[in-house]
Amino acid sequence: MSKNHKYKGWFITFEGPEGSGKSTQSQRLCDYLNKNGRDAIMTFEPGGTPIANQIRSVILSRDNVKMTPCCEMFLYAASRAQHVCEVIIPHIEKGGIVICDRFTDSSLAYQAFAREIGYETVGAVQKIATMGIGPDLTIMLDIPTEIGLERTFKKRNPNKIEKSADRMELENLEFHKKVREGYLKLAALEPERIKVIDAEEEPDAIYNKIIAIVEKKIS
Ligand code: TYD
């Protein structure tokens, strides 16, 4: 029952490469928890508050191809800092459950590993941006890079804010392979917190596994 913060509630994140189905599964988990009498909210990064959503637009805009890795790292961290204070902490403080689609592990996989800024540097920035809080549990949906990208481009998620490929999705296959490798390294470093699920399985099978993992953690 170890927690990565001092608050009463639970903080659960979903992580994974593009096209791993995080948004659908995280929403299903949230609905399940609320139906079962828990006070769960669903949120996402980058974004999740009006200010963070504005930062999201800058980060993901296809006009900003000149953005440096360092600028990108700080913008994700800036969005996170606002989101943590405005949404995440207030809800876990009152005993609720926050489910967040992407969090610090995304910065480690994408900025530290794929952009090659380095684990130590990106990790240090996260400590500041998050006020030291971290997820109690992370569901990592793993998918081979080619399959994930194909899924992303074939059927775009109608819930997504961006209507066409964003700046990150436009990165080449090599970049996205490094993201996936980064995620698997993170999972190997923290097996207690990060639970890896094969995202190529049937959606209902994935859902059932997620429910079992979450129930074990929070009950
Ligand atoms: P999003 O549009 O929410 O994509 P997805 O549906 O794949 O979750 O995420 C925006 C992109 O930002 C996605 O390519 C992952 C990337 N990202 C980072 O590079 N670092 C971060 O810290 C976060 C939160 C996201």
JSON list of C-alpha atoms and ligand atoms in Angstrom, two decimals:
[
{"chain": "A", "resi": 1, "resn": "MET", "atom": "CA", "xyz": [0.00, 0.00, 0.00]},
{"chain": "A", "resi": 2, "resn": "SER", "atom": "CA", "xyz": [2.93, 2.32, -0.58]},
{"chain": "A", "resi": 3, "resn": "LYS", "atom": "CA", "xyz": [2.02, 5.80, -1.78]},
{"chain": "A", "resi": 4, "resn": "ASN", "atom": "CA", "xyz": [4.02, 8.32, -3.70]},
{"chain": "A", "resi": 5, "resn": "HIS", "atom": "CA", "xyz": [2.46, 11.29, -1.92]},
{"chain": "A", "resi": 6, "resn": "LYS", "atom": "CA", "xyz": [1.09, 12.25, 1.49]},
{"chain": "A", "resi": 7, "resn": "TYR", "atom": "CA", "xyz": [-2.58, 12.50, 0.50]},
{"chain": "A", "resi": 8, "resn": "LYS", "atom": "CA", "xyz": [-5.57, 10.27, 1.32]},
{"chain": "A", "resi": 9, "resn": "GLY", "atom": "CA", "xyz": [-6.61, 9.47, -2.24]},
{"chain": "A", "resi": 10, "resn": "TRP", "atom": "CA", "xyz": [-5.03, 7.53, -5.08]},
{"chain": "A", "resi": 11, "resn": "PHE", "atom": "CA", "xyz": [-3.14, 8.73, -8.10]},
{"chain": "A", "resi": 12, "resn": "ILE", "atom": "CA", "xyz": [-3.16, 6.36, -11.08]},
{"chain": "A", "resi": 13, "resn": "THR", "atom": "CA", "xyz": [-1.53, 7.07, -14.43]},
{"chain": "A", "resi": 14, "resn": "PHE", "atom": "CA", "xyz": [-1.78, 5.47, -17.86]},
{"chain": "A", "resi": 15, "resn": "GLU", "atom": "CA", "xyz": [1.28, 5.40, -20.08]},
{"chain": "A", "resi": 16, "resn": "GLY", "atom": "CA", "xyz": [2.34, 3.96, -23.39]},
{"chain": "A", "resi": 17, "resn": "PRO", "atom": "CA", "xyz": [3.43, 4.76, -26.92]},
{"chain": "A", "resi": 18, "resn": "GLU", "atom": "CA", "xyz": [1.13, 6.26, -29.54]},
{"chain": "A", "resi": 19, "resn": "GLY", "atom": "CA", "xyz": [-1.85, 4.07, -30.43]},
{"chain": "A", "resi": 20, "resn": "SER", "atom": "CA", "xyz": [-1.72, 1.91, -27.30]},
{"chain": "A", "resi": 21, "resn": "GLY", "atom": "CA", "xyz": [-5.36, 2.60, -26.39]},
{"chain": "A", "resi": 22, "resn": "LYS", "atom": "CA", "xyz": [-4.68, 4.50, -23.15]},
{"chain": "A", "resi": 23, "resn": "SER", "atom": "CA", "xyz": [-7.47, 7.02, -23.55]},
{"chain": "A", "resi": 24, "resn": "THR", "atom": "CA", "xyz": [-10.18, 4.39, -24.02]},
{"chain": "A", "resi": 25, "resn": "GLN", "atom": "CA", "xyz": [-8.97, 2.16, -21.19]},
{"chain": "A", "resi": 26, "resn": "SER", "atom": "CA", "xyz": [-8.41, 5.00, -18.74]},
{"chain": "A", "resi": 27, "resn": "GLN", "atom": "CA", "xyz": [-11.94, 6.30, -19.35]},
{"chain": "A", "resi": 28, "resn": "ARG", "atom": "CA", "xyz": [-13.37, 2.80, -18.84]},
{"chain": "A", "resi": 29, "resn": "LEU", "atom": "CA", "xyz": [-11.51, 2.50, -15.54]},
{"chain": "A", "resi": 30, "resn": "CYS", "atom": "CA", "xyz": [-12.84, 5.85, -14.40]},
{"chain": "A", "resi": 31, "resn": "ASP", "atom": "CA", "xyz": [-16.43, 4.85, -15.26]},
{"chain": "A", "resi": 32, "resn": "TYR", "atom": "CA", "xyz": [-15.97, 1.53, -13.44]},
{"chain": "A", "resi": 33, "resn": "LEU", "atom": "CA", "xyz": [-14.68, 3.19, -10.28]},
{"chain": "A", "resi": 34, "resn": "ASN", "atom": "CA", "xyz": [-17.48, 5.76, -10.19]},
{"chain": "A", "resi": 35, "resn": "LYS", "atom": "CA", "xyz": [-20.12, 3.06, -10.74]},
{"chain": "A", "resi": 36, "resn": "ASN", "atom": "CA", "xyz": [-18.62, 1.28, -7.74]},
{"chain": "A", "resi": 37, "resn": "GLY", "atom": "CA", "xyz": [-18.99, 4.22, -5.42]},
{"chain": "A", "resi": 38, "resn": "ARG", "atom": "CA", "xyz": [-15.53, 5.76, -5.74]},
{"chain": "A", "resi": 39, "resn": "ASP", "atom": "CA", "xyz": [-14.94, 9.44, -6.43]},
{"chain": "A", "resi": 40, "resn": "ALA", "atom": "CA", "xyz": [-12.75, 9.16, -9.53]},
{"chain": "A", "resi": 41, "resn": "ILE", "atom": "CA", "xyz": [-11.89, 11.84, -12.07]},
{"chain": "A", "resi": 42, "resn": "MET", "atom": "CA", "xyz": [-10.27, 11.48, -15.45]},
{"chain": "A", "resi": 43, "resn": "THR", "atom": "CA", "xyz": [-7.67, 13.92, -16.70]},
{"chain": "A", "resi": 44, "resn": "PHE", "atom": "CA", "xyz": [-4.77, 14.05, -19.16]},
{"chain": "A", "resi": 45, "resn": "GLU", "atom": "CA", "xyz": [-1.42, 15.61, -20.03]},
{"chain": "A", "resi": 46, "resn": "PRO", "atom": "CA", "xyz": [-0.27, 17.79, -21.58]},
{"chain": "A", "resi": 47, "resn": "GLY", "atom": "CA", "xyz": [-3.33, 19.81, -20.58]},
{"chain": "A", "resi": 48, "resn": "GLY", "atom": "CA", "xyz": [-6.07, 19.25, -18.04]},
{"chain": "A", "resi": 49, "resn": "THR", "atom": "CA", "xyz": [-6.58, 22.92, -17.06]},
{"chain": "A", "resi": 50, "resn": "PRO", "atom": "CA", "xyz": [-7.21, 26.06, -19.15]},
{"chain": "A", "resi": 51, "resn": "ILE", "atom": "CA", "xyz": [-3.60, 27.24, -18.77]},
{"chain": "A", "resi": 52, "resn": "ALA", "atom": "CA", "xyz": [-2.15, 23.78, -19.40]},
{"chain": "A", "resi": 53, "resn": "ASN", "atom": "CA", "xyz": [-4.37, 23.38, -22.46]},
{"chain": "A", "resi": 54, "resn": "GLN", "atom": "CA", "xyz": [-2.88, 26.56, -23.91]},
{"chain": "A", "resi": 55, "resn": "ILE", "atom": "CA", "xyz": [0.60, 25.18, -23.31]},
{"chain": "A", "resi": 56, "resn": "ARG", "atom": "CA", "xyz": [-0.53, 21.94, -24.98]},
{"chain": "A", "resi": 57, "resn": "SER", "atom": "CA", "xyz": [-1.44, 23.84, -28.14]},
{"chain": "A", "resi": 58, "resn": "VAL", "atom": "CA", "xyz": [2.04, 25.36, -28.31]},
{"chain": "A", "resi": 59, "resn": "ILE", "atom": "CA", "xyz": [3.75, 22.00, -27.70]},
{"chain": "A", "resi": 60, "resn": "LEU", "atom": "CA", "xyz": [1.77, 20.03, -30.26]},
{"chain": "A", "resi": 61, "resn": "SER", "atom": "CA", "xyz": [1.35, 22.62, -33.00]},
{"chain": "A", "resi": 62, "resn": "ARG", "atom": "CA", "xyz": [2.77, 21.52, -36.32]},
{"chain": "A", "resi": 63, "resn": "ASP", "atom": "CA", "xyz": [3.93, 25.13, -36.79]},
{"chain": "A", "resi": 64, "resn": "ASN", "atom": "CA", "xyz": [6.50, 24.65, -34.04]},
{"chain": "A", "resi": 65, "resn": "VAL", "atom": "CA", "xyz": [8.86, 22.18, -35.69]},
{"chain": "A", "resi": 66, "resn": "LYS", "atom": "CA", "xyz": [11.79, 24.37, -34.63]},
{"chain": "A", "resi": 67, "resn": "MET", "atom": "CA", "xyz": [11.12, 23.72, -30.92]},
{"chain": "A", "resi": 68, "resn": "THR", "atom": "CA", "xyz": [14.29, 22.54, -29.16]},
{"chain": "A", "resi": 69, "resn": "PRO", "atom": "CA", "xyz": [14.26, 19.41, -26.95]},
{"chain": "A", "resi": 70, "resn": "CYS", "atom": "CA", "xyz": [15.00, 21.58, -23.91]},
{"chain": "A", "resi": 71, "resn": "CYS", "atom": "CA", "xyz": [12.11, 23.96, -24.66]},
{"chain": "A", "resi": 72, "resn": "GLU", "atom": "CA", "xyz": [9.84, 20.96, -25.18]},
{"chain": "A", "resi": 73, "resn": "MET", "atom": "CA", "xyz": [10.86, 19.41, -21.85]},
{"chain": "A", "resi": 74, "resn": "PHE", "atom": "CA", "xyz": [10.11, 22.63, -19.96]},
{"chain": "A", "resi": 75, "resn": "LEU", "atom": "CA", "xyz": [6.77, 23.17, -21.67]},
{"chain": "A", "resi": 76, "resn": "TYR", "atom": "CA", "xyz": [5.59, 19.68, -20.70]},
{"chain": "A", "resi": 77, "resn": "ALA", "atom": "CA", "xyz": [6.84, 20.38, -17.19]},
{"chain": "A", "resi": 78, "resn": "ALA", "atom": "CA", "xyz": [5.07, 23.78, -17.11]},
{"chain": "A", "resi": 79, "resn": "SER", "atom": "CA", "xyz": [1.79, 22.19, -18.14]},
{"chain": "A", "resi": 80, "resn": "ARG", "atom": "CA", "xyz": [2.32, 19.54, -15.44]},
{"chain": "A", "resi": 81, "resn": "ALA", "atom": "CA", "xyz": [3.08, 22.07, -12.71]},
{"chain": "A", "resi": 82, "resn": "GLN", "atom": "CA", "xyz": [-0.23, 23.83, -13.31]},
{"chain": "A", "resi": 83, "resn": "HIS", "atom": "CA", "xyz": [-2.16, 20.57, -13.61]},
{"chain": "A", "resi": 84, "resn": "VAL", "atom": "CA", "xyz": [-0.71, 19.09, -10.40]},
{"chain": "A", "resi": 85, "resn": "CYS", "atom": "CA", "xyz": [-1.67, 22.15, -8.34]},
{"chain": "A", "resi": 86, "resn": "GLU", "atom": "CA", "xyz": [-5.01, 22.89, -9.93]},
{"chain": "A", "resi": 87, "resn": "VAL", "atom": "CA", "xyz": [-6.44, 19.39, -10.45]},
{"chain": "A", "resi": 88, "resn": "ILE", "atom": "CA", "xyz": [-4.43, 16.44, -9.12]},
{"chain": "A", "resi": 89, "resn": "ILE", "atom": "CA", "xyz": [-3.51, 17.49, -5.57]},
{"chain": "A", "resi": 90, "resn": "PRO", "atom": "CA", "xyz": [-6.93, 19.00, -4.72]},
{"chain": "A", "resi": 91, "resn": "HIS", "atom": "CA", "xyz": [-8.68, 15.75, -5.66]},
{"chain": "A", "resi": 92, "resn": "ILE", "atom": "CA", "xyz": [-6.35, 13.27, -3.93]},
{"chain": "A", "resi": 93, "resn": "GLU", "atom": "CA", "xyz": [-6.25, 15.61, -0.93]},
{"chain": "A", "resi": 94, "resn": "LYS", "atom": "CA", "xyz": [-9.97, 15.09, -0.41]},
{"chain": "A", "resi": 95, "resn": "GLY", "atom": "CA", "xyz": [-9.61, 11.31, -0.77]},
{"chain": "A", "resi": 96, "resn": "GLY", "atom": "CA", "xyz": [-10.59, 10.92, -4.42]},
{"chain": "A", "resi": 97, "resn": "ILE", "atom": "CA", "xyz": [-8.94, 8.94, -7.21]},
{"chain": "A", "resi": 98, "resn": "VAL", "atom": "CA", "xyz": [-7.23, 10.76, -10.06]},
{"chain": "A", "resi": 99, "resn": "ILE", "atom": "CA", "xyz": [-6.71, 8.86, -13.30]},
{"chain": "A", "resi": 100, "resn": "CYS", "atom": "CA", "xyz": [-4.31, 10.66, -15.59]},
{"chain": "A", "resi": 101, "resn": "ASP", "atom": "CA", "xyz": [-3.62, 9.84, -19.23]},
{"chain": "A", "resi": 102, "resn": "ARG", "atom": "CA", "xyz": [0.18, 10.40, -19.32]},
{"chain": "A", "resi": 103, "resn": "PHE", "atom": "CA", "xyz": [2.38, 11.97, -16.62]},
{"chain": "A", "resi": 104, "resn": "THR", "atom": "CA", "xyz": [6.09, 12.07, -15.73]},
{"chain": "A", "resi": 105, "resn": "ASP", "atom": "CA", "xyz": [6.89, 8.72, -17.37]},
{"chain": "A", "resi": 106, "resn": "SER", "atom": "CA", "xyz": [5.94, 10.30, -20.70]},
{"chain": "A", "resi": 107, "resn": "SER", "atom": "CA", "xyz": [8.57, 12.98, -20.14]},
{"chain": "A", "resi": 108, "resn": "LEU", "atom": "CA", "xyz": [11.11, 10.29, -19.28]},
{"chain": "A", "resi": 109, "resn": "ALA", "atom": "CA", "xyz": [10.27, 8.10, -22.30]},
{"chain": "A", "resi": 110, "resn": "TYR", "atom": "CA", "xyz": [9.93, 10.92, -24.84]},
{"chain": "A", "resi": 111, "resn": "GLN", "atom": "CA", "xyz": [12.26, 13.68, -23.61]},
{"chain": "A", "resi": 112, "resn": "ALA", "atom": "CA", "xyz": [14.86, 11.76, -21.56]},
{"chain": "A", "resi": 113, "resn": "PHE", "atom": "CA", "xyz": [15.20, 8.67, -23.78]},
{"chain": "A", "resi": 114, "resn": "ALA", "atom": "CA", "xyz": [13.90, 9.51, -27.28]},
{"chain": "A", "resi": 115, "resn": "ARG", "atom": "CA", "xyz": [15.10, 13.14, -27.35]},
{"chain": "A", "resi": 116, "resn": "GLU", "atom": "CA", "xyz": [18.20, 11.98, -25.45]},
{"chain": "A", "resi": 117, "resn": "ILE", "atom": "CA", "xyz": [18.16, 14.74, -22.82]},
{"chain": "A", "resi": 118, "resn": "GLY", "atom": "CA", "xyz": [18.95, 12.10, -20.20]},
{"chain": "A", "resi": 119, "resn": "TYR", "atom": "CA", "xyz": [17.18, 10.48, -17.27]},
{"chain": "A", "resi": 120, "resn": "GLU", "atom": "CA", "xyz": [18.87, 12.54, -14.54]},
{"chain": "A", "resi": 121, "resn": "THR", "atom": "CA", "xyz": [18.10, 15.92, -16.08]},
{"chain": "A", "resi": 122, "resn": "VAL", "atom": "CA", "xyz": [14.50, 15.20, -17.00]},
{"chain": "A", "resi": 123, "resn": "GLY", "atom": "CA", "xyz": [13.98, 13.48, -13.64]},
{"chain": "A", "resi": 124, "resn": "ALA", "atom": "CA", "xyz": [15.25, 16.54, -11.77]},
{"chain": "A", "resi": 125, "resn": "VAL", "atom": "CA", "xyz": [12.85, 18.82, -13.65]},
{"chain": "A", "resi": 126, "resn": "GLN", "atom": "CA", "xyz": [9.96, 16.49, -12.79]},
{"chain": "A", "resi": 127, "resn": "LYS", "atom": "CA", "xyz": [10.69, 16.81, -9.07]},
{"chain": "A", "resi": 128, "resn": "ILE", "atom": "CA", "xyz": [10.14, 20.55, -9.33]},
{"chain": "A", "resi": 129, "resn": "ALA", "atom": "CA", "xyz": [7.11, 20.39, -11.65]},
{"chain": "A", "resi": 130, "resn": "THR", "atom": "CA", "xyz": [5.22, 17.81, -9.58]},
{"chain": "A", "resi": 131, "resn": "MET", "atom": "CA", "xyz": [5.87, 19.27, -6.10]},
{"chain": "A", "resi": 132, "resn": "GLY", "atom": "CA", "xyz": [7.37, 15.85, -5.39]},
{"chain": "A", "resi": 133, "resn": "ILE", "atom": "CA", "xyz": [4.18, 13.83, -5.88]},
{"chain": "A", "resi": 134, "resn": "GLY", "atom": "CA", "xyz": [4.12, 10.72, -8.07]},
{"chain": "A", "resi": 135, "resn": "PRO", "atom": "CA", "xyz": [1.66, 8.07, -9.22]},
{"chain": "A", "resi": 136, "resn": "ASP", "atom": "CA", "xyz": [0.83, 5.22, -6.83]},
{"chain": "A", "resi": 137, "resn": "LEU", "atom": "CA", "xyz": [0.19, 2.95, -9.78]},
{"chain": "A", "resi": 138, "resn": "THR", "atom": "CA", "xyz": [0.98, 3.19, -13.48]},
{"chain": "A", "resi": 139, "resn": "ILE", "atom": "CA", "xyz": [-0.68, 1.05, -16.14]},
{"chain": "A", "resi": 140, "resn": "MET", "atom": "CA", "xyz": [1.64, 0.84, -19.12]},
{"chain": "A", "resi": 141, "resn": "LEU", "atom": "CA", "xyz": [0.01, -0.33, -22.33]},
{"chain": "A", "resi": 142, "resn": "ASP", "atom": "CA", "xyz": [2.76, -1.72, -24.50]},
{"chain": "A", "resi": 143, "resn": "ILE", "atom": "CA", "xyz": [2.45, -2.02, -28.27]},
{"chain": "A", "resi": 144, "resn": "PRO", "atom": "CA", "xyz": [4.97, -2.64, -31.08]},
{"chain": "A", "resi": 145, "resn": "THR", "atom": "CA", "xyz": [5.82, 0.74, -32.61]},
{"chain": "A", "resi": 146, "resn": "GLU", "atom": "CA", "xyz": [4.62, 0.09, -36.16]},
{"chain": "A", "resi": 147, "resn": "ILE", "atom": "CA", "xyz": [1.27, -1.26, -34.99]},
{"chain": "A", "resi": 148, "resn": "GLY", "atom": "CA", "xyz": [0.70, 1.63, -32.58]},
{"chain": "A", "resi": 149, "resn": "LEU", "atom": "CA", "xyz": [1.46, 4.25, -35.23]},
{"chain": "A", "resi": 150, "resn": "GLU", "atom": "CA", "xyz": [-0.76, 2.52, -37.76]},
{"chain": "A", "resi": 151, "resn": "ARG", "atom": "CA", "xyz": [-3.62, 2.51, -35.26]},
{"chain": "A", "resi": 152, "resn": "THR", "atom": "CA", "xyz": [-3.06, 6.20, -34.51]},
{"chain": "A", "resi": 153, "resn": "PHE", "atom": "CA", "xyz": [-3.24, 7.28, -38.10]},
{"chain": "A", "resi": 154, "resn": "LYS", "atom": "CA", "xyz": [-5.94, 4.86, -39.26]},
{"chain": "A", "resi": 155, "resn": "LYS", "atom": "CA", "xyz": [-8.63, 5.67, -36.79]},
{"chain": "A", "resi": 156, "resn": "ARG", "atom": "CA", "xyz": [-7.98, 8.93, -35.04]},
{"chain": "A", "resi": 157, "resn": "ASN", "atom": "CA", "xyz": [-9.45, 9.12, -31.58]},
{"chain": "A", "resi": 158, "resn": "PRO", "atom": "CA", "xyz": [-12.53, 11.38, -31.88]},
{"chain": "A", "resi": 159, "resn": "ASN", "atom": "CA", "xyz": [-11.91, 12.62, -28.33]},
{"chain": "A", "resi": 160, "resn": "LYS", "atom": "CA", "xyz": [-8.55, 14.07, -29.26]},
{"chain": "A", "resi": 161, "resn": "ILE", "atom": "CA", "xyz": [-8.24, 17.83, -29.40]},
{"chain": "A", "resi": 162, "resn": "GLU", "atom": "CA", "xyz": [-5.97, 17.78, -32.45]},
{"chain": "A", "resi": 163, "resn": "LYS", "atom": "CA", "xyz": [-7.81, 16.80, -35.60]},
{"chain": "A", "resi": 164, "resn": "SER", "atom": "CA", "xyz": [-4.76, 15.76, -37.60]},
{"chain": "A", "resi": 165, "resn": "ALA", "atom": "CA", "xyz": [-1.31, 14.40, -36.76]},
{"chain": "A", "resi": 166, "resn": "ASP", "atom": "CA", "xyz": [0.38, 16.57, -34.12]},
{"chain": "A", "resi": 167, "resn": "ARG", "atom": "CA", "xyz": [4.06, 17.56, -33.95]},
{"chain": "A", "resi": 168, "resn": "MET", "atom": "CA", "xyz": [5.06, 14.51, -31.88]},
{"chain": "A", "resi": 169, "resn": "GLU", "atom": "CA", "xyz": [3.16, 12.02, -34.02]},
{"chain": "A", "resi": 170, "resn": "LEU", "atom": "CA", "xyz": [5.01, 13.37, -37.06]},
{"chain": "A", "resi": 171, "resn": "GLU", "atom": "CA", "xyz": [8.35, 12.20, -35.62]},
{"chain": "A", "resi": 172, "resn": "ASN", "atom": "CA", "xyz": [9.92, 9.27, -37.51]},
{"chain": "A", "resi": 173, "resn": "LEU", "atom": "CA", "xyz": [9.72, 5.57, -36.71]},
{"chain": "A", "resi": 174, "resn": "GLU", "atom": "CA", "xyz": [13.18, 5.59, -35.07]},
{"chain": "A", "resi": 175, "resn": "PHE", "atom": "CA", "xyz": [12.03, 8.21, -32.56]},
{"chain": "A", "resi": 176, "resn": "HIS", "atom": "CA", "xyz": [8.91, 6.26, -31.65]},
{"chain": "A", "resi": 177, "resn": "LYS", "atom": "CA", "xyz": [10.94, 3.06, -31.27]},
{"chain": "A", "resi": 178, "resn": "LYS", "atom": "CA", "xyz": [13.16, 4.86, -28.76]},
{"chain": "A", "resi": 179, "resn": "VAL", "atom": "CA", "xyz": [10.03, 5.96, -26.89]},
{"chain": "A", "resi": 180, "resn": "ARG", "atom": "CA", "xyz": [8.87, 2.37, -26.56]},
{"chain": "A", "resi": 181, "resn": "GLU", "atom": "CA", "xyz": [12.32, 1.17, -25.46]},
{"chain": "A", "resi": 182, "resn": "GLY", "atom": "CA", "xyz": [12.40, 4.00, -22.94]},
{"chain": "A", "resi": 183, "resn": "TYR", "atom": "CA", "xyz": [9.07, 2.93, -21.48]},
{"chain": "A", "resi": 184, "resn": "LEU", "atom": "CA", "xyz": [10.24, -0.67, -21.13]},
{"chain": "A", "resi": 185, "resn": "LYS", "atom": "CA", "xyz": [13.40, 0.53, -19.34]},
{"chain": "A", "resi": 186, "resn": "LEU", "atom": "CA", "xyz": [11.26, 2.56, -16.93]},
{"chain": "A", "resi": 187, "resn": "ALA", "atom": "CA", "xyz": [9.03, -0.45, -16.25]},
{"chain": "A", "resi": 188, "resn": "ALA", "atom": "CA", "xyz": [12.10, -2.57, -15.50]},
{"chain": "A", "resi": 189, "resn": "LEU", "atom": "CA", "xyz": [13.36, 0.08, -13.06]},
{"chain": "A", "resi": 190, "resn": "GLU", "atom": "CA", "xyz": [10.08, 0.27, -11.11]},
{"chain": "A", "resi": 191, "resn": "PRO", "atom": "CA", "xyz": [8.21, -3.05, -11.42]},
{"chain": "A", "resi": 192, "resn": "GLU", "atom": "CA", "xyz": [6.23, -2.43, -8.22]},
{"chain": "A", "resi": 193, "resn": "ARG", "atom": "CA", "xyz": [4.60, 0.74, -9.54]},
{"chain": "A", "resi": 194, "resn": "ILE", "atom": "CA", "xyz": [4.56, 0.19, -13.30]},
{"chain": "A", "resi": 195, "resn": "LYS", "atom": "CA", "xyz": [2.44, -2.70, -14.56]},
{"chain": "A", "resi": 196, "resn": "VAL", "atom": "CA", "xyz": [2.95, -3.54, -18.24]},
{"chain": "A", "resi": 197, "resn": "ILE", "atom": "CA", "xyz": [0.00, -4.91, -20.23]},
{"chain": "A", "resi": 198, "resn": "ASP", "atom": "CA", "xyz": [0.16, -6.18, -23.81]},
{"chain": "A", "resi": 199, "resn": "ALA", "atom": "CA", "xyz": [-2.01, -3.71, -25.74]},
{"chain": "A", "resi": 200, "resn": "GLU", "atom": "CA", "xyz": [-2.42, -6.11, -28.64]},
{"chain": "A", "resi": 201, "resn": "GLU", "atom": "CA", "xyz": [-4.83, -8.21, -26.59]},
{"chain": "A", "resi": 202, "resn": "GLU", "atom": "CA", "xyz": [-8.60, -7.82, -26.91]},
{"chain": "A", "resi": 203, "resn": "PRO", "atom": "CA", "xyz": [-9.87, -4.58, -25.31]},
{"chain": "A", "resi": 204, "resn": "ASP", "atom": "CA", "xyz": [-12.10, -6.47, -22.85]},
{"chain": "A", "resi": 205, "resn": "ALA", "atom": "CA", "xyz": [-9.22, -8.71, -21.74]},
{"chain": "A", "resi": 206, "resn": "ILE", "atom": "CA", "xyz": [-7.07, -5.62, -21.19]},
{"chain": "A", "resi": 207, "resn": "TYR", "atom": "CA", "xyz": [-9.89, -3.95, -19.25]},
{"chain": "A", "resi": 208, "resn": "ASN", "atom": "CA", "xyz": [-10.30, -6.97, -16.97]},
{"chain": "A", "resi": 209, "resn": "LYS", "atom": "CA", "xyz": [-6.57, -7.05, -16.24]},
{"chain": "A", "resi": 210, "resn": "ILE", "atom": "CA", "xyz": [-6.59, -3.34, -15.41]},
{"chain": "A", "resi": 211, "resn": "ILE", "atom": "CA", "xyz": [-9.54, -3.71, -13.03]},
{"chain": "A", "resi": 212, "resn": "ALA", "atom": "CA", "xyz": [-7.80, -6.60, -11.24]},
{"chain": "A", "resi": 213, "resn": "ILE", "atom": "CA", "xyz": [-4.57, -4.62, -10.83]},
{"chain": "A", "resi": 214, "resn": "VAL", "atom": "CA", "xyz": [-6.35, -1.49, -9.62]},
{"chain": "A", "resi": 215, "resn": "GLU", "atom": "CA", "xyz": [-8.62, -3.34, -7.18]},
{"chain": "A", "resi": 216, "resn": "LYS", "atom": "CA", "xyz": [-5.61, -5.12, -5.70]},
{"chain": "A", "resi": 217, "resn": "LYS", "atom": "CA", "xyz": [-3.92, -1.76, -5.20]},
{"chain": "A", "resi": 218, "resn": "ILE", "atom": "CA", "xyz": [-6.75, 0.29, -3.74]},
{"chain": "A", "resi": 219, "resn": "SER", "atom": "CA", "xyz": [-8.84, -2.16, -1.75]},
{"chain": "B", "resi": 1, "resn": "TYD", "atom": "P1", "xyz": [-1.68, 13.12, -26.67]},
{"chain": "B", "resi": 1, "resn": "TYD", "atom": "O1", "xyz": [-2.13, 13.91, -27.82]},
{"chain": "B", "resi": 1, "resn": "TYD", "atom": "O2", "xyz": [-2.49, 13.17, -25.46]},
{"chain": "B", "resi": 1, "resn": "TYD", "atom": "O3", "xyz": [-1.42, 11.72, -27.30]},
{"chain": "B", "resi": 1, "resn": "TYD", "atom": "P2", "xyz": [-1.86, 10.31, -26.93]},
{"chain": "B", "resi": 1, "resn": "TYD", "atom": "O4", "xyz": [-3.25, 10.19, -27.47]},
{"chain": "B", "resi": 1, "resn": "TYD", "atom": "O5", "xyz": [-0.85, 9.48, -27.65]},
{"chain": "B", "resi": 1, "resn": "TYD", "atom": "O6", "xyz": [-1.75, 10.23, -25.44]},
{"chain": "B", "resi": 1, "resn": "TYD", "atom": "O7", "xyz": [-0.19, 13.40, -26.21]},
{"chain": "B", "resi": 1, "resn": "TYD", "atom": "C1", "xyz": [0.58, 14.33, -26.73]},
{"chain": "B", "resi": 1, "resn": "TYD", "atom": "C2", "xyz": [1.96, 13.90, -27.13]},
{"chain": "B", "resi": 1, "resn": "TYD", "atom": "O8", "xyz": [2.89, 14.42, -26.19]},
{"chain": "B", "resi": 1, "resn": "TYD", "atom": "C3", "xyz": [2.24, 12.43, -27.25]},
{"chain": "B", "resi": 1, "resn": "TYD", "atom": "O9", "xyz": [2.96, 12.25, -28.47]},
{"chain": "B", "resi": 1, "resn": "TYD", "atom": "C4", "xyz": [3.20, 12.15, -26.11]},
{"chain": "B", "resi": 1, "resn": "TYD", "atom": "C5", "xyz": [3.87, 13.46, -25.87]},
{"chain": "B", "resi": 1, "resn": "TYD", "atom": "N1", "xyz": [4.33, 13.73, -24.49]},
{"chain": "B", "resi": 1, "resn": "TYD", "atom": "C6", "xyz": [5.68, 13.96, -24.25]},
{"chain": "B", "resi": 1, "resn": "TYD", "atom": "O10", "xyz": [6.50, 13.88, -25.17]},
{"chain": "B", "resi": 1, "resn": "TYD", "atom": "N2", "xyz": [6.09, 14.26, -22.98]},
{"chain": "B", "resi": 1, "resn": "TYD", "atom": "C7", "xyz": [5.20, 14.38, -21.94]},
{"chain": "B", "resi": 1, "resn": "TYD", "atom": "O11", "xyz": [5.60, 14.66, -20.79]},
{"chain": "B", "resi": 1, "resn": "TYD", "atom": "C8", "xyz": [3.80, 14.16, -22.21]},
{"chain": "B", "resi": 1, "resn": "TYD", "atom": "C9", "xyz": [2.80, 14.27, -21.11]},
{"chain": "B", "resi": 1, "resn": "TYD", "atom": "C10", "xyz": [3.41, 13.82, -23.49]}
]
